[in-house]
Short mmCIF file of C-alpha atoms and ligand atoms in Angstrom, two decimals:
data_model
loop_
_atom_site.label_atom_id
_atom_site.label_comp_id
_atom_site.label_asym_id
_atom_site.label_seq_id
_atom_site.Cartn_x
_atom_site.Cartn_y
_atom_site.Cartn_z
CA UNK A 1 9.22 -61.25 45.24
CA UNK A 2 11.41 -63.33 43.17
CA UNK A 3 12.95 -60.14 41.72
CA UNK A 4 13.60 -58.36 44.76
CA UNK A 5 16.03 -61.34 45.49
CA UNK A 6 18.01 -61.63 42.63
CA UNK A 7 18.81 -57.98 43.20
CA UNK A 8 19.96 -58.61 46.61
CA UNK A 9 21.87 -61.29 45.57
CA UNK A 10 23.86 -58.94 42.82
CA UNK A 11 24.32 -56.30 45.60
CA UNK A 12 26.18 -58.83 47.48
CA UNK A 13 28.40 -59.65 44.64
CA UNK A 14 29.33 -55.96 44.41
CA UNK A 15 29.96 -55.71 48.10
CA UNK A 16 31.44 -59.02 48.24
CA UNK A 17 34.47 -58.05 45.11
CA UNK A 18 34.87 -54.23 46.97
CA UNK A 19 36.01 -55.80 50.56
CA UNK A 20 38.35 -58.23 48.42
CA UNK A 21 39.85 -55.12 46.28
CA UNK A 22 40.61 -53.57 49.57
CA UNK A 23 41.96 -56.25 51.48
CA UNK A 24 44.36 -56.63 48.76
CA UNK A 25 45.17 -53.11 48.49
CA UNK A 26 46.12 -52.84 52.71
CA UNK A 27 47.95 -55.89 52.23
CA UNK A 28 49.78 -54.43 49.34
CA UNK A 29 50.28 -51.55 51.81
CA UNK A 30 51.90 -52.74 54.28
CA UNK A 31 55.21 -51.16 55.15
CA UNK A 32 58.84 -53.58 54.44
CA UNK A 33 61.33 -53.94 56.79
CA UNK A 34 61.04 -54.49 60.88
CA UNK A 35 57.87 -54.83 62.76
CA UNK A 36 57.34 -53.68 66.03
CA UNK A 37 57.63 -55.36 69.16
CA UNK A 38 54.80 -53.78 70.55
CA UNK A 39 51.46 -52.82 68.51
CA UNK A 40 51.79 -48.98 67.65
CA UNK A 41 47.99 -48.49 68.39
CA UNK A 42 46.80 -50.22 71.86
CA UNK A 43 50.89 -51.05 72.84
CA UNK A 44 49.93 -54.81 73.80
CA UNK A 45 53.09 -57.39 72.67
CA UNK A 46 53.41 -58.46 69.23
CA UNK A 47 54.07 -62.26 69.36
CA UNK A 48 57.22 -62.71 67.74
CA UNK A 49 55.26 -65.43 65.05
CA UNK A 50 53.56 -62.58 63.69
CA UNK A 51 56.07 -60.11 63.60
CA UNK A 52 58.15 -63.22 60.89
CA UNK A 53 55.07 -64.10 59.63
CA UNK A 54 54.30 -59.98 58.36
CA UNK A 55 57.16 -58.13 57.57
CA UNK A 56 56.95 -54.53 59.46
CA UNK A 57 53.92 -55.42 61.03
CA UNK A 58 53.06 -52.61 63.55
CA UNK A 59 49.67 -53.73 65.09
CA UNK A 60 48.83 -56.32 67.17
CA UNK A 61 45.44 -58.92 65.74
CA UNK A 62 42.75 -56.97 67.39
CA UNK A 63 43.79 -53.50 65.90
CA UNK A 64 44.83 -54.80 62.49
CA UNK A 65 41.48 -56.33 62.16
CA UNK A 66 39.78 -52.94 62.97
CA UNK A 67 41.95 -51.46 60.51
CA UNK A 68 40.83 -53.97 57.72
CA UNK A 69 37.38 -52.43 58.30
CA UNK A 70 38.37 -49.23 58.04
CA UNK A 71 40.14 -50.06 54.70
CA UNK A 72 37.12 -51.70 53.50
CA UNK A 73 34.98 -48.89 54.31
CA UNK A 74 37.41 -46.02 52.32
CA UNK A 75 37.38 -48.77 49.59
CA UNK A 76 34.62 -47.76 47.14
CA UNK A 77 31.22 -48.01 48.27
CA UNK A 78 31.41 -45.25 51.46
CA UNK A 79 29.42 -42.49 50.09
CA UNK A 80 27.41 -42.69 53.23
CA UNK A 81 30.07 -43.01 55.30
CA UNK A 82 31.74 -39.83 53.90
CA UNK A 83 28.58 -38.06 54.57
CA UNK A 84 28.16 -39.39 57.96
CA UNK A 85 31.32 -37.88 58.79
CA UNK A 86 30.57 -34.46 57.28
CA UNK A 87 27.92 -34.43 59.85
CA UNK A 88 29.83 -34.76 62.67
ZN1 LIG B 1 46.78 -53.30 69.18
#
């Protein structure tokens, strides 16, 4: 029993260090230079706070967020998600 948690624990860790490495990698993605007024994937305003706070910033909270996932999910560890897809 007591084995079976430290595993879990480790498995965390690696999870835990891949969504960081990709967060930091979309951030580091981010296009320079004007955002957009409205968000490029659901159109819904932009507040104006957001577009100074995130240079070229083209999606509103809601859709950024989703794309975070995504990023996270192409970000190492998505060798079932890659075969998921294949499936499709
Ligand atoms: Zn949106």
């Amino acid at each position: 029993m007591a084995g079976g948690w430290s595993s879990d624990g480790a498995v965390q860790d690696q999870i835990d260090a891949t969504i960081e490495d990709a967060v930091q990698r979309a951030r580091s993605a981010l296009p320079r230079g004007e955002g957009l007024a409205n968000c490029e994937e659901c159109g819904a305003a932009i507040p104006r706070a957001r577009r100074e706070a995130i240079p070229g910033v083209r999606l509103c909270v809601n859709c950024q967020s989703e794309h975070d996932k995504e990023q996270v999910n192409q970000g190492g560890y998505n060798r079932r998600g890659s075969k998921d897809s294949q499936l499709r």
